[in-house]
Amino acid sequence: MVTKIYVNADLKATIPCPNCKNSYQKDVSRFIKHHKEVRLKYTCKCKHQFSILLERRRFIRKEKQLNGYLIEPTRKLPLRIIDISKYGIKIKLFTKAPPDIGSILTIEFILDDPGHSKVTTKVTVKRVLFPDTLGCEFLNPNHYDNLGKYFLFHF
């Protein structure tokens, strides 16, 4: 089993040993610039070996299954939100041709908060992960709408 370890602002990670329950803080700054996920094997002082996955995101990303639409000038195309964080969103499109990297999209979706709030926002396509899956960044990370309330109270 792989343990997910969060990197703090000082570029250090606190690694707890599942065997002896001791924790060790290690400098992981050399792994921060890697583009792929960073999986490491760690050997504790008690000689127990285990795998860790460094989570380098600034904000937690949560998996979701929210339905929504890609808004185009003449039509609305269905999409599904796969995960979301304060700065970005991963969406699955149900269309054949994905937008290009750098494209600005308007998306609309309903949150899973108690009021089922509607959000309409603009995102920039940062990655095309699969032909139908996009990694996007919010154009405005200051969410003064329903999404901001969602991150504060329901995330």
Short mmCIF file of C-alpha atoms in Angstrom, two decimals:
data_model
loop_
_atom_site.label_atom_id
_atom_site.label_comp_id
_atom_site.label_asym_id
_atom_site.label_seq_id
_atom_site.Cartn_x
_atom_site.Cartn_y
_atom_site.Cartn_z
CA MET A 1 0.00 0.00 0.00
CA VAL A 2 1.23 3.51 -0.85
CA THR A 3 0.92 6.28 1.75
CA LYS A 4 0.15 9.78 0.46
CA ILE A 5 2.39 12.38 2.11
CA TYR A 6 1.73 16.11 1.85
CA VAL A 7 4.59 18.55 1.30
CA ASN A 8 4.44 21.68 3.44
CA ALA A 9 5.41 25.25 2.52
CA ASP A 10 9.01 24.64 3.68
CA LEU A 11 9.27 21.81 1.10
CA LYS A 12 9.46 19.20 3.84
CA ALA A 13 7.35 16.11 4.34
CA THR A 14 6.46 14.39 7.59
CA ILE A 15 6.71 10.65 7.01
CA PRO A 16 4.98 8.40 9.55
CA CYS A 17 6.15 4.81 9.82
CA PRO A 18 3.18 2.39 9.76
CA ASN A 19 5.21 -0.15 11.73
CA CYS A 20 6.69 1.72 14.72
CA LYS A 21 4.42 4.83 14.47
CA ASN A 22 7.39 7.24 14.65
CA SER A 23 7.39 10.23 12.30
CA TYR A 24 10.34 11.78 10.51
CA GLN A 25 10.54 15.11 8.72
CA LYS A 26 12.54 15.01 5.48
CA ASP A 27 13.56 17.66 2.97
CA VAL A 28 11.89 16.79 -0.36
CA SER A 29 12.74 19.99 -2.26
CA ARG A 30 14.63 18.08 -4.96
CA PHE A 31 11.41 16.31 -5.99
CA ILE A 32 9.17 19.40 -6.24
CA LYS A 33 9.93 20.29 -9.89
CA HIS A 34 9.19 16.78 -11.23
CA HIS A 35 6.28 16.72 -13.67
CA LYS A 36 5.23 13.14 -12.94
CA GLU A 37 4.00 11.83 -9.62
CA VAL A 38 6.78 11.09 -7.17
CA ARG A 39 6.74 7.65 -5.56
CA LEU A 40 9.54 6.82 -3.16
CA LYS A 41 10.59 3.85 -1.08
CA TYR A 42 11.41 4.81 2.47
CA THR A 43 13.24 2.76 5.10
CA CYS A 44 12.50 3.71 8.69
CA LYS A 45 15.03 3.48 11.50
CA CYS A 46 13.14 0.36 12.63
CA LYS A 47 14.16 -1.19 9.25
CA HIS A 48 10.57 -1.26 7.96
CA GLN A 49 10.34 -0.40 4.23
CA PHE A 50 7.26 1.20 2.70
CA SER A 51 6.22 3.30 -0.29
CA ILE A 52 5.15 6.92 -0.20
CA LEU A 53 3.55 9.22 -2.76
CA LEU A 54 4.44 12.90 -2.47
CA GLU A 55 1.42 15.18 -2.84
CA ARG A 56 2.83 18.50 -4.07
CA ARG A 57 -0.37 20.39 -4.74
CA ARG A 58 -0.93 23.75 -3.06
CA PHE A 59 -4.54 22.84 -2.30
CA ILE A 60 -6.27 19.53 -1.79
CA ARG A 61 -7.97 18.10 -4.86
CA LYS A 62 -11.13 16.11 -4.20
CA GLU A 63 -12.68 13.54 -6.47
CA LYS A 64 -16.24 14.39 -7.46
CA GLN A 65 -18.90 13.26 -9.90
CA LEU A 66 -20.68 16.48 -10.84
CA ASN A 67 -22.58 16.91 -14.09
CA GLY A 68 -22.37 20.09 -16.07
CA TYR A 69 -22.07 21.73 -19.46
CA LEU A 70 -19.44 23.25 -21.70
CA ILE A 71 -21.05 26.48 -22.88
CA GLU A 72 -20.40 27.38 -26.51
CA PRO A 73 -21.98 30.31 -28.37
CA THR A 74 -24.61 28.14 -30.05
CA ARG A 75 -24.93 25.07 -27.82
CA LYS A 76 -24.34 23.39 -24.46
CA LEU A 77 -22.27 20.19 -24.46
CA PRO A 78 -22.48 17.79 -21.50
CA LEU A 79 -19.46 17.17 -19.28
CA ARG A 80 -18.62 15.57 -15.95
CA ILE A 81 -16.38 17.01 -13.27
CA ILE A 82 -13.99 14.32 -12.07
CA ASP A 83 -12.10 16.31 -9.46
CA ILE A 84 -11.82 19.87 -8.21
CA SER A 85 -9.53 22.10 -6.14
CA LYS A 86 -9.31 25.82 -5.44
CA TYR A 87 -7.12 26.40 -8.50
CA GLY A 88 -8.15 23.71 -10.95
CA ILE A 89 -10.61 21.19 -12.21
CA LYS A 90 -10.50 17.95 -14.20
CA ILE A 91 -13.37 17.43 -16.60
CA LYS A 92 -14.51 14.63 -18.86
CA LEU A 93 -16.12 15.74 -22.10
CA PHE A 94 -18.70 13.74 -24.02
CA THR A 95 -17.64 15.16 -27.40
CA LYS A 96 -15.30 13.84 -30.07
CA ALA A 97 -12.86 16.76 -30.49
CA PRO A 98 -11.27 18.18 -27.32
CA PRO A 99 -10.27 21.85 -27.18
CA ASP A 100 -6.61 22.78 -27.61
CA ILE A 101 -4.25 23.53 -24.73
CA GLY A 102 -4.58 27.21 -23.85
CA SER A 103 -8.23 27.41 -24.90
CA ILE A 104 -10.53 29.35 -22.60
CA LEU A 105 -13.79 27.54 -21.86
CA THR A 106 -16.96 28.53 -20.07
CA ILE A 107 -18.37 25.72 -17.95
CA GLU A 108 -21.52 25.44 -15.89
CA PHE A 109 -22.24 22.84 -13.22
CA ILE A 110 -24.28 22.12 -10.10
CA LEU A 111 -22.45 21.64 -6.80
CA ASP A 112 -23.21 18.85 -4.33
CA ASP A 113 -23.78 21.33 -1.49
CA PRO A 114 -27.12 21.43 0.40
CA GLY A 115 -28.49 24.17 -1.88
CA HIS A 116 -27.31 22.49 -5.12
CA SER A 117 -25.75 25.80 -6.15
CA LYS A 118 -25.20 26.58 -9.83
CA VAL A 119 -21.71 27.72 -10.88
CA THR A 120 -20.77 29.30 -14.21
CA THR A 121 -17.04 30.00 -14.59
CA LYS A 122 -14.22 30.26 -17.08
CA VAL A 123 -11.26 27.86 -17.20
CA THR A 124 -8.09 27.53 -19.26
CA VAL A 125 -7.17 24.12 -20.68
CA LYS A 126 -3.74 23.18 -19.27
CA ARG A 127 -3.55 19.49 -20.22
CA VAL A 128 -5.34 17.04 -22.47
CA LEU A 129 -5.02 13.87 -20.38
CA PHE A 130 -7.00 11.57 -22.66
CA PRO A 131 -8.92 12.47 -25.81
CA ASP A 132 -11.96 13.21 -23.62
CA THR A 133 -10.37 14.35 -20.32
CA LEU A 134 -8.99 17.83 -19.65
CA GLY A 135 -6.96 19.31 -16.82
CA CYS A 136 -8.05 22.94 -16.46
CA GLU A 137 -7.19 25.92 -14.31
CA PHE A 138 -9.72 28.50 -13.15
CA LEU A 139 -9.18 31.86 -14.84
CA ASN A 140 -9.96 33.60 -11.55
CA PRO A 141 -8.86 31.66 -8.44
CA ASN A 142 -10.62 34.23 -6.21
CA HIS A 143 -14.02 32.61 -6.02
CA TYR A 144 -16.50 35.25 -4.87
CA ASP A 145 -19.45 33.17 -6.02
CA ASN A 146 -21.10 29.93 -4.90
CA LEU A 147 -17.84 28.07 -5.57
CA GLY A 148 -16.04 30.19 -2.95
CA LYS A 149 -18.68 29.34 -0.34
CA TYR A 150 -18.40 25.68 -1.34
CA PHE A 151 -14.61 25.66 -0.77
CA LEU A 152 -15.06 27.34 2.63
CA PHE A 153 -17.94 25.34 4.04
CA HIS A 154 -18.43 22.07 2.12
CA PHE A 155 -15.01 21.00 0.85
#
